[in-house]
Backbone atoms as SQL, in Angstrom:
CREATE TABLE atoms (id INTEGER PRIMARY KEY, chain TEXT, resi INTEGER, resn TEXT, atom TEXT, x REAL, y REAL, z REAL);
INSERT INTO atoms VALUES
  (1, 'A', 1, 'MET', 'N', 2.783, -207.590, -224.934),
  (2, 'A', 1, 'MET', 'CA', 1.462, -206.764, -224.909),
  (3, 'A', 1, 'MET', 'C', 1.573, -205.423, -224.070),
  (4, 'A', 2, 'THR', 'N', 1.063, -204.577, -224.534),
  (5, 'A', 2, 'THR', 'CA', 0.890, -203.166, -223.671),
  (6, 'A', 2, 'THR', 'C', -0.062, -203.128, -223.100),
  (7, 'A', 3, 'THR', 'N', -0.133, -202.665, -221.609),
  (8, 'A', 3, 'THR', 'CA', -1.438, -202.121, -221.297),
  (9, 'A', 3, 'THR', 'C', -1.979, -200.692, -221.669),
  (10, 'A', 4, 'SER', 'N', -3.276, -200.264, -221.384),
  (11, 'A', 4, 'SER', 'CA', -3.169, -198.771, -221.332),
  (12, 'A', 4, 'SER', 'C', -3.470, -198.224, -220.364),
  (13, 'A', 5, 'ASP', 'N', -3.491, -197.264, -220.094),
  (14, 'A', 5, 'ASP', 'CA', -3.161, -196.450, -218.852),
  (15, 'A', 5, 'ASP', 'C', -4.526, -195.621, -218.522),
  (16, 'A', 6, 'THR', 'N', -5.401, -196.010, -217.565),
  (17, 'A', 6, 'THR', 'CA', -7.011, -195.793, -217.856),
  (18, 'A', 6, 'THR', 'C', -7.262, -194.962, -216.739),
  (19, 'A', 7, 'ARG', 'N', -6.537, -194.829, -215.944),
  (20, 'A', 7, 'ARG', 'CA', -6.453, -193.479, -214.913),
  (21, 'A', 7, 'ARG', 'C', -7.269, -192.008, -215.786),
  (22, 'A', 8, 'THR', 'N', -8.156, -191.159, -215.582),
  (23, 'A', 8, 'THR', 'CA', -8.663, -190.614, -215.972),
  (24, 'A', 8, 'THR', 'C', -7.653, -189.297, -215.264),
  (25, 'A', 9, 'ALA', 'N', -7.521, -188.013, -215.455),
  (26, 'A', 9, 'ALA', 'CA', -6.930, -187.044, -214.966),
  (27, 'A', 9, 'ALA', 'C', -7.892, -186.555, -213.973),
  (28, 'A', 10, 'VAL', 'N', -7.694, -185.949, -212.908),
  (29, 'A', 10, 'VAL', 'CA', -8.598, -185.436, -211.894),
  (30, 'A', 10, 'VAL', 'C', -8.050, -183.820, -211.516),
  (31, 'A', 11, 'PRO', 'N', -8.621, -183.252, -211.593),
  (32, 'A', 11, 'PRO', 'CA', -8.279, -181.543, -211.697),
  (33, 'A', 11, 'PRO', 'C', -7.538, -181.600, -209.594),
  (34, 'A', 12, 'GLU', 'N', -6.624, -180.847, -209.751),
  (35, 'A', 12, 'GLU', 'CA', -6.060, -181.071, -208.361),
  (36, 'A', 12, 'GLU', 'C', -5.850, -179.189, -208.086),
  (37, 'A', 13, 'ARG', 'N', -5.916, -178.766, -206.984),
  (38, 'A', 13, 'ARG', 'CA', -5.945, -177.395, -206.486),
  (39, 'A', 13, 'ARG', 'C', -4.905, -177.945, -204.960),
  (40, 'A', 14, 'THR', 'N', -4.309, -176.241, -205.165),
  (41, 'A', 14, 'THR', 'CA', -3.529, -176.627, -204.012),
  (42, 'A', 14, 'THR', 'C', -4.051, -175.544, -202.822),
  (43, 'A', 15, 'CYS', 'N', -4.254, -176.075, -201.482),
  (44, 'A', 15, 'CYS', 'CA', -4.936, -175.496, -200.809),
  (45, 'A', 15, 'CYS', 'C', -3.815, -174.086, -199.696),
  (46, 'A', 16, 'ILE', 'N', -3.960, -172.696, -199.670),
  (47, 'A', 16, 'ILE', 'CA', -3.825, -172.102, -199.822),
  (48, 'A', 16, 'ILE', 'C', -3.249, -171.805, -198.157),
  (49, 'A', 17, 'GLY', 'N', -3.679, -172.661, -197.193),
  (50, 'A', 17, 'GLY', 'CA', -3.812, -173.070, -195.592),
  (51, 'A', 17, 'GLY', 'C', -2.248, -173.615, -195.725),
  (52, 'A', 18, 'CYS', 'N', -2.336, -174.745, -196.026),
  (53, 'A', 18, 'CYS', 'CA', -1.826, -176.452, -195.623),
  (54, 'A', 18, 'CYS', 'C', -0.652, -176.324, -197.170),
  (55, 'A', 19, 'ARG', 'N', -0.530, -175.738, -197.748),
  (56, 'A', 19, 'ARG', 'CA', -0.101, -175.860, -199.379),
  (57, 'A', 19, 'ARG', 'C', -0.456, -177.516, -199.754),
  (58, 'A', 20, 'ARG', 'N', -1.386, -178.446, -199.155),
  (59, 'A', 20, 'ARG', 'CA', -1.215, -179.482, -199.805),
  (60, 'A', 20, 'ARG', 'C', -1.727, -179.989, -201.347),
  (61, 'A', 21, 'HIS', 'N', -1.928, -180.612, -202.383),
  (62, 'A', 21, 'HIS', 'CA', -2.525, -180.720, -203.573),
  (63, 'A', 21, 'HIS', 'C', -3.611, -181.360, -202.929),
  (64, 'A', 22, 'ARG', 'N', -4.923, -181.597, -203.874),
  (65, 'A', 22, 'ARG', 'CA', -5.776, -182.664, -203.536),
  (66, 'A', 22, 'ARG', 'C', -6.830, -182.367, -204.344),
  (67, 'A', 23, 'PRO', 'N', -7.559, -183.269, -204.851),
  (68, 'A', 23, 'PRO', 'CA', -8.706, -183.470, -205.932),
  (69, 'A', 23, 'PRO', 'C', -9.095, -182.119, -205.563),
  (70, 'A', 24, 'GLN', 'N', -9.656, -181.367, -206.732),
  (71, 'A', 24, 'GLN', 'CA', -11.017, -180.366, -206.502),
  (72, 'A', 24, 'GLN', 'C', -11.992, -180.568, -206.015),
  (73, 'A', 25, 'SER', 'N', -12.368, -181.826, -206.051),
  (74, 'A', 25, 'SER', 'CA', -13.819, -182.520, -205.360),
  (75, 'A', 25, 'SER', 'C', -13.620, -182.093, -203.913),
  (76, 'A', 26, 'GLU', 'N', -12.368, -182.609, -203.325),
  (77, 'A', 26, 'GLU', 'CA', -12.329, -182.393, -202.443),
  (78, 'A', 26, 'GLU', 'C', -12.342, -180.894, -201.626),
  (79, 'A', 27, 'MET', 'N', -12.344, -180.048, -201.942),
  (80, 'A', 27, 'MET', 'CA', -11.849, -178.734, -201.271),
  (81, 'A', 27, 'MET', 'C', -12.816, -177.948, -202.209),
  (82, 'A', 28, 'ILE', 'N', -13.270, -176.404, -201.135),
  (83, 'A', 28, 'ILE', 'CA', -13.885, -175.272, -201.555),
  (84, 'A', 28, 'ILE', 'C', -13.141, -174.355, -201.911),
  (85, 'A', 29, 'ARG', 'N', -14.176, -173.306, -202.983),
  (86, 'A', 29, 'ARG', 'CA', -12.784, -172.708, -203.242),
  (87, 'A', 29, 'ARG', 'C', -14.417, -171.083, -203.063),
  (88, 'A', 30, 'CYS', 'N', -13.187, -169.859, -202.403),
  (89, 'A', 30, 'CYS', 'CA', -13.305, -169.425, -201.930),
  (90, 'A', 30, 'CYS', 'C', -12.816, -167.835, -203.249),
  (91, 'A', 31, 'ALA', 'N', -13.790, -167.354, -203.563),
  (92, 'A', 31, 'ALA', 'CA', -13.885, -166.278, -204.902),
  (93, 'A', 31, 'ALA', 'C', -13.560, -164.495, -204.288),
  (94, 'A', 32, 'LEU', 'N', -12.760, -163.541, -204.591),
  (95, 'A', 32, 'LEU', 'CA', -13.324, -162.479, -204.086),
  (96, 'A', 32, 'LEU', 'C', -13.456, -161.573, -205.702),
  (97, 'A', 33, 'SER', 'N', -14.780, -160.663, -205.625),
  (98, 'A', 33, 'SER', 'CA', -15.391, -160.422, -206.829),
  (99, 'A', 33, 'SER', 'C', -16.036, -159.091, -206.744),
  (100, 'A', 34, 'ALA', 'N', -15.265, -157.895, -206.804),
  (101, 'A', 34, 'ALA', 'CA', -15.978, -156.837, -206.354),
  (102, 'A', 34, 'ALA', 'C', -15.878, -156.301, -204.930),
  (103, 'A', 35, 'HIS', 'N', -15.299, -156.508, -204.331),
  (104, 'A', 35, 'HIS', 'CA', -14.870, -156.452, -202.672),
  (105, 'A', 35, 'HIS', 'C', -15.835, -156.864, -202.084),
  (106, 'A', 36, 'VAL', 'N', -16.352, -158.204, -202.630),
  (107, 'A', 36, 'VAL', 'CA', -17.172, -159.068, -201.941),
  (108, 'A', 36, 'VAL', 'C', -16.610, -160.550, -202.047),
  (109, 'A', 37, 'ALA', 'N', -16.608, -161.305, -200.794),
  (110, 'A', 37, 'ALA', 'CA', -16.054, -162.690, -200.998),
  (111, 'A', 37, 'ALA', 'C', -17.110, -163.941, -200.750),
  (112, 'A', 38, 'THR', 'N', -16.959, -164.589, -201.851),
  (113, 'A', 38, 'THR', 'CA', -17.578, -165.807, -202.021),
  (114, 'A', 38, 'THR', 'C', -17.156, -167.254, -201.972),
  (115, 'A', 39, 'VAL', 'N', -18.169, -168.509, -201.701),
  (116, 'A', 39, 'VAL', 'CA', -17.953, -169.664, -201.364),
  (117, 'A', 39, 'VAL', 'C', -18.644, -170.328, -202.749),
  (118, 'A', 40, 'SER', 'N', -17.855, -170.232, -204.067),
  (119, 'A', 40, 'SER', 'CA', -18.403, -171.241, -205.212),
  (120, 'A', 40, 'SER', 'C', -17.554, -171.588, -206.318),
  (121, 'A', 41, 'ARG', 'N', -17.954, -172.605, -206.893),
  (122, 'A', 41, 'ARG', 'CA', -16.824, -172.630, -207.746),
  (123, 'A', 41, 'ARG', 'C', -16.903, -172.524, -209.327),
  (124, 'A', 42, 'THR', 'N', -18.042, -171.603, -209.566),
  (125, 'A', 42, 'THR', 'CA', -18.646, -171.201, -210.054),
  (126, 'A', 42, 'THR', 'C', -18.662, -169.414, -210.345),
  (127, 'A', 43, 'ALA', 'N', -17.890, -169.052, -209.538),
  (128, 'A', 43, 'ALA', 'CA', -17.998, -167.637, -209.234),
  (129, 'A', 43, 'ALA', 'C', -17.274, -166.670, -209.598),
  (130, 'A', 44, 'ALA', 'N', -17.410, -165.323, -209.907),
  (131, 'A', 44, 'ALA', 'CA', -16.048, -164.839, -211.049),
  (132, 'A', 44, 'ALA', 'C', -15.242, -164.238, -209.875),
  (133, 'A', 45, 'GLY', 'N', -14.429, -163.838, -210.756),
  (134, 'A', 45, 'GLY', 'CA', -13.044, -163.033, -210.016),
  (135, 'A', 45, 'GLY', 'C', -12.036, -164.244, -209.675),
  (136, 'A', 46, 'ARG', 'N', -10.985, -163.753, -208.755),
  (137, 'A', 46, 'ARG', 'CA', -9.805, -164.989, -208.462),
  (138, 'A', 46, 'ARG', 'C', -10.184, -166.126, -207.182),
  (139, 'A', 47, 'GLY', 'N', -10.062, -166.770, -207.156),
  (140, 'A', 47, 'GLY', 'CA', -9.829, -168.110, -206.483),
  (141, 'A', 47, 'GLY', 'C', -8.988, -168.183, -205.813),
  (142, 'A', 48, 'ALA', 'N', -9.499, -168.635, -204.582),
  (143, 'A', 48, 'ALA', 'CA', -8.331, -169.820, -203.166),
  (144, 'A', 48, 'ALA', 'C', -8.962, -170.619, -202.942),
  (145, 'A', 49, 'TRP', 'N', -8.576, -171.952, -202.892),
  (146, 'A', 49, 'TRP', 'CA', -8.616, -173.126, -202.103),
  (147, 'A', 49, 'TRP', 'C', -7.938, -173.838, -201.083),
  (148, 'A', 50, 'LEU', 'N', -9.405, -174.352, -200.082),
  (149, 'A', 50, 'LEU', 'CA', -9.587, -174.547, -199.154),
  (150, 'A', 50, 'LEU', 'C', -9.901, -175.797, -199.138),
  (151, 'A', 51, 'CYS', 'N', -8.688, -176.819, -198.091),
  (152, 'A', 51, 'CYS', 'CA', -9.629, -178.203, -197.735),
  (153, 'A', 51, 'CYS', 'C', -10.342, -178.289, -196.277),
  (154, 'A', 52, 'SER', 'N', -10.209, -177.197, -195.391),
  (155, 'A', 52, 'SER', 'CA', -10.563, -177.608, -194.209),
  (156, 'A', 52, 'SER', 'C', -10.568, -175.527, -193.399),
  (157, 'A', 53, 'TYR', 'N', -11.396, -175.878, -192.657),
  (158, 'A', 53, 'TYR', 'CA', -11.845, -175.032, -191.807),
  (159, 'A', 53, 'TYR', 'C', -10.686, -174.561, -190.919),
  (160, 'A', 54, 'GLU', 'N', -9.681, -175.481, -190.656),
  (161, 'A', 54, 'GLU', 'CA', -8.603, -175.366, -189.965),
  (162, 'A', 54, 'GLU', 'C', -7.290, -174.247, -190.920),
  (163, 'A', 55, 'CYS', 'N', -7.279, -174.869, -192.261),
  (164, 'A', 55, 'CYS', 'CA', -6.641, -174.089, -193.199),
  (165, 'A', 55, 'CYS', 'C', -7.365, -172.522, -193.409),
  (166, 'A', 56, 'PHE', 'N', -8.221, -172.474, -193.244),
  (167, 'A', 56, 'PHE', 'CA', -9.247, -170.983, -193.248),
  (168, 'A', 56, 'PHE', 'C', -8.351, -170.296, -192.716),
  (169, 'A', 57, 'ARG', 'N', -8.029, -170.697, -191.308),
  (170, 'A', 57, 'ARG', 'CA', -7.723, -170.025, -190.044),
  (171, 'A', 57, 'ARG', 'C', -6.273, -169.555, -190.852),
  (172, 'A', 58, 'THR', 'N', -5.451, -170.712, -190.829),
  (173, 'A', 58, 'THR', 'CA', -4.071, -170.165, -191.151),
  (174, 'A', 58, 'THR', 'C', -3.843, -169.629, -192.233),
  (175, 'A', 59, 'ALA', 'N', -4.643, -169.477, -193.568),
  (176, 'A', 59, 'ALA', 'CA', -4.664, -168.335, -194.538),
  (177, 'A', 59, 'ALA', 'C', -5.206, -167.216, -194.003),
  (178, 'A', 60, 'GLU', 'N', -5.833, -166.960, -193.253),
  (179, 'A', 60, 'GLU', 'CA', -6.059, -165.829, -192.588),
  (180, 'A', 60, 'GLU', 'C', -4.924, -165.317, -191.806),
  (181, 'A', 61, 'ARG', 'N', -4.631, -165.966, -191.246),
  (182, 'A', 61, 'ARG', 'CA', -3.256, -165.382, -189.789),
  (183, 'A', 61, 'ARG', 'C', -2.134, -165.404, -190.912),
  (184, 'A', 62, 'LYS', 'N', -1.932, -165.873, -191.828),
  (185, 'A', 62, 'LYS', 'CA', -0.446, -165.653, -192.815),
  (186, 'A', 62, 'LYS', 'C', -0.470, -164.918, -194.427),
  (187, 'A', 63, 'LYS', 'N', -2.002, -164.123, -194.132),
  (188, 'A', 63, 'LYS', 'CA', -2.242, -163.326, -195.421),
  (189, 'A', 63, 'LYS', 'C', -2.439, -163.498, -196.532),
  (190, 'A', 64, 'ALA', 'N', -2.851, -165.187, -196.635),
  (191, 'A', 64, 'ALA', 'CA', -2.610, -165.764, -197.802),
  (192, 'A', 64, 'ALA', 'C', -3.589, -165.417, -198.786),
  (193, 'A', 65, 'PHE', 'N', -4.992, -165.009, -198.103),
  (194, 'A', 65, 'PHE', 'CA', -5.778, -164.545, -198.994),
  (195, 'A', 65, 'PHE', 'C', -5.740, -163.414, -199.810),
  (196, 'A', 66, 'GLU', 'N', -4.901, -162.552, -199.252),
  (197, 'A', 66, 'GLU', 'CA', -4.549, -161.448, -200.065),
  (198, 'A', 66, 'GLU', 'C', -3.404, -161.447, -200.688),
  (199, 'A', 67, 'ARG', 'N', -2.546, -162.257, -200.543),
  (200, 'A', 67, 'ARG', 'CA', -1.704, -162.438, -201.454),
  (201, 'A', 67, 'ARG', 'C', -2.360, -163.498, -202.918),
  (202, 'A', 68, 'ALA', 'N', -3.631, -164.149, -202.642),
  (203, 'A', 68, 'ALA', 'CA', -4.232, -165.427, -203.863),
  (204, 'A', 68, 'ALA', 'C', -5.131, -164.213, -204.678),
  (205, 'A', 69, 'TRP', 'N', -5.585, -163.680, -203.949),
  (206, 'A', 69, 'TRP', 'CA', -6.202, -162.106, -204.337),
  (207, 'A', 69, 'TRP', 'C', -5.936, -161.604, -205.062),
  (208, 'A', 70, 'LYS', 'N', -4.695, -160.735, -204.806),
  (209, 'A', 70, 'LYS', 'CA', -3.574, -159.784, -204.927),
  (210, 'A', 70, 'LYS', 'C', -4.320, -158.637, -204.937),
  (211, 'A', 71, 'ALA', 'N', -5.020, -158.504, -203.620),
  (212, 'A', 71, 'ALA', 'CA', -5.570, -157.311, -202.915),
  (213, 'A', 71, 'ALA', 'C', -5.574, -157.498, -201.344),
  (214, 'A', 72, 'SER', 'N', -5.905, -155.913, -201.528),
  (215, 'A', 72, 'SER', 'CA', -6.040, -155.751, -199.680),
  (216, 'A', 72, 'SER', 'C', -7.697, -155.870, -199.466),
  (217, 'A', 73, 'ILE', 'N', -7.754, -156.870, -198.402),
  (218, 'A', 73, 'ILE', 'CA', -8.874, -157.152, -197.870),
  (219, 'A', 73, 'ILE', 'C', -9.364, -156.710, -196.286),
  (220, 'A', 74, 'SER', 'N', -10.623, -156.206, -196.402),
  (221, 'A', 74, 'SER', 'CA', -10.750, -155.542, -195.066),
  (222, 'A', 74, 'SER', 'C', -10.892, -156.536, -194.153),
  (223, 'A', 75, 'ALA', 'N', -11.207, -156.369, -192.436),
  (224, 'A', 75, 'ALA', 'CA', -11.400, -157.304, -191.757),
  (225, 'A', 75, 'ALA', 'C', -12.858, -157.500, -191.674),
  (226, 'A', 76, 'ALA', 'N', -13.787, -156.925, -192.394),
  (227, 'A', 76, 'ALA', 'CA', -15.225, -156.932, -192.318),
  (228, 'A', 76, 'ALA', 'C', -15.662, -157.863, -193.792),
  (229, 'A', 77, 'ILE', 'N', -14.725, -158.462, -194.678),
  (230, 'A', 77, 'ILE', 'CA', -14.699, -159.019, -195.462),
  (231, 'A', 77, 'ILE', 'C', -14.303, -160.492, -195.300),
  (232, 'A', 78, 'VAL', 'N', -12.820, -160.468, -194.129),
  (233, 'A', 78, 'VAL', 'CA', -13.041, -162.130, -193.531),
  (234, 'A', 78, 'VAL', 'C', -13.981, -162.514, -192.282),
  (235, 'A', 79, 'ARG', 'N', -14.093, -161.388, -191.874),
  (236, 'A', 79, 'ARG', 'CA', -15.707, -162.049, -190.710),
  (237, 'A', 79, 'ARG', 'C', -16.963, -162.898, -191.660),
  (238, 'A', 80, 'ASP', 'N', -17.298, -162.022, -192.844),
  (239, 'A', 80, 'ASP', 'CA', -17.941, -162.450, -193.620),
  (240, 'A', 80, 'ASP', 'C', -17.753, -163.915, -194.574),
  (241, 'A', 81, 'LEU', 'N', -16.267, -164.203, -194.767),
  (242, 'A', 81, 'LEU', 'CA', -15.925, -165.243, -195.471),
  (243, 'A', 81, 'LEU', 'C', -15.517, -166.373, -194.400),
  (244, 'A', 82, 'ASP', 'N', -15.162, -165.464, -193.346),
  (245, 'A', 82, 'ASP', 'CA', -15.335, -167.152, -192.248),
  (246, 'A', 82, 'ASP', 'C', -16.360, -167.706, -191.967),
  (247, 'A', 83, 'GLU', 'N', -17.444, -167.025, -191.885),
  (248, 'A', 83, 'GLU', 'CA', -18.878, -167.307, -191.512),
  (249, 'A', 83, 'GLU', 'C', -19.743, -168.406, -193.020),
  (250, 'A', 84, 'LYS', 'N', -18.819, -167.768, -193.958),
  (251, 'A', 84, 'LYS', 'CA', -19.646, -168.450, -195.654),
  (252, 'A', 84, 'LYS', 'C', -18.723, -170.109, -195.533),
  (253, 'A', 85, 'VAL', 'N', -16.985, -170.026, -195.208),
  (254, 'A', 85, 'VAL', 'CA', -15.866, -171.203, -194.876),
  (255, 'A', 85, 'VAL', 'C', -16.496, -172.034, -194.037),
  (256, 'A', 86, 'ARG', 'N', -17.344, -171.279, -193.045),
  (257, 'A', 86, 'ARG', 'CA', -17.667, -173.020, -191.603),
  (258, 'A', 86, 'ARG', 'C', -18.696, -173.442, -192.338),
  (259, 'A', 87, 'PHE', 'N', -20.027, -172.504, -192.740),
  (260, 'A', 87, 'PHE', 'CA', -20.827, -173.245, -192.867),
  (261, 'A', 87, 'PHE', 'C', -21.112, -174.060, -193.970),
  (262, 'A', 88, 'ALA', 'N', -19.969, -173.818, -195.815),
  (263, 'A', 88, 'ALA', 'CA', -19.376, -174.618, -196.371),
  (264, 'A', 88, 'ALA', 'C', -18.976, -176.061, -195.588),
  (265, 'A', 89, 'PHE', 'N', -18.016, -175.963, -194.923),
  (266, 'A', 89, 'PHE', 'CA', -17.133, -177.284, -194.335),
  (267, 'A', 89, 'PHE', 'C', -18.592, -178.162, -193.445),
  (268, 'A', 90, 'GLU', 'N', -19.498, -177.489, -193.001),
  (269, 'A', 90, 'GLU', 'CA', -20.075, -177.986, -192.095),
  (270, 'A', 90, 'GLU', 'C', -21.133, -178.986, -193.002),
  (271, 'A', 91, 'GLY', 'N', -21.836, -178.380, -193.903),
  (272, 'A', 91, 'GLY', 'CA', -22.848, -178.490, -195.390),
  (273, 'A', 91, 'GLY', 'C', -21.740, -180.139, -196.139),
  (274, 'A', 92, 'VAL', 'N', -20.618, -180.288, -195.736),
  (275, 'A', 92, 'VAL', 'CA', -19.777, -180.914, -196.213),
  (276, 'A', 92, 'VAL', 'C', -19.422, -182.639, -195.621),
  (277, 'A', 93, 'ILE', 'N', -19.681, -181.714, -193.950),
  (278, 'A', 93, 'ILE', 'CA', -19.209, -182.464, -193.185),
  (279, 'A', 93, 'ILE', 'C', -20.756, -183.991, -193.150),
  (280, 'A', 94, 'ILE', 'N', -21.530, -182.551, -193.072),
  (281, 'A', 94, 'ILE', 'CA', -23.529, -183.681, -193.102),
  (282, 'A', 94, 'ILE', 'C', -23.427, -184.055, -194.094),
  (283, 'A', 95, 'ASN', 'N', -23.332, -183.928, -195.448),
  (284, 'A', 95, 'ASN', 'CA', -23.374, -184.734, -196.147),
  (285, 'A', 95, 'ASN', 'C', -22.687, -186.379, -196.557),
  (286, 'A', 96, 'MET', 'N', -21.125, -185.959, -196.179),
  (287, 'A', 96, 'MET', 'CA', -20.262, -187.419, -195.892),
  (288, 'A', 96, 'MET', 'C', -20.967, -188.198, -194.730),
  (289, 'A', 97, 'GLU', 'N', -21.758, -187.581, -193.422),
  (290, 'A', 97, 'GLU', 'CA', -21.992, -187.708, -192.963),
  (291, 'A', 97, 'GLU', 'C', -23.764, -189.544, -193.243),
  (292, 'A', 98, 'GLN', 'N', -24.395, -188.297, -193.831),
  (293, 'A', 98, 'GLN', 'CA', -25.814, -188.861, -194.889),
  (294, 'A', 98, 'GLN', 'C', -25.100, -190.107, -195.754),
  (295, 'A', 99, 'PHE', 'N', -23.638, -189.773, -196.592),
  (296, 'A', 99, 'PHE', 'CA', -23.725, -191.143, -197.294),
  (297, 'A', 99, 'PHE', 'C', -23.491, -191.834, -196.820),
  (298, 'A', 100, 'SER', 'N', -22.400, -191.808, -195.742),
  (299, 'A', 100, 'SER', 'CA', -22.098, -193.375, -194.897),
  (300, 'A', 100, 'SER', 'C', -23.110, -194.152, -194.261),
  (301, 'A', 101, 'SER', 'N', -24.159, -192.887, -193.836),
  (302, 'A', 101, 'SER', 'CA', -25.275, -194.483, -193.120),
  (303, 'A', 101, 'SER', 'C', -26.061, -194.595, -193.755),
  (304, 'A', 102, 'THR', 'N', -25.820, -193.929, -195.457),
  (305, 'A', 102, 'THR', 'CA', -27.113, -194.987, -196.967),
  (306, 'A', 102, 'THR', 'C', -25.883, -196.269, -197.263),
  (307, 'A', 103, 'LYS', 'N', -24.892, -195.630, -197.014),
  (308, 'A', 103, 'LYS', 'CA', -23.650, -197.396, -197.347),
  (309, 'A', 103, 'LYS', 'C', -23.954, -198.437, -196.698),
  (310, 'A', 104, 'GLY', 'N', -24.105, -198.396, -195.764),
  (311, 'A', 104, 'GLY', 'CA', -23.940, -199.528, -194.008),
  (312, 'A', 104, 'GLY', 'C', -25.098, -200.185, -194.172);
């Protein structure tokens, strides 16, 4: 008797900071469109995935955003993105804390 594999495919992405593969749901997507950087899963433009704020700092230092977006980016765009990424990861942490407090 054979058993069928009931696992479903989970979309995975690679973090541009640490290069680890993780489920898409655990990461944030930074997109560049018309020289404006956003943090959104659905924004138009080329995307770059991050798993933590520390990986953002690493990616910035390695110029990984420029490679992922295939574009030269200014310091102003990086500063703006820094704030957006930090806020996005703080929101994730707050939501996880709320989730764990309701489970127990």
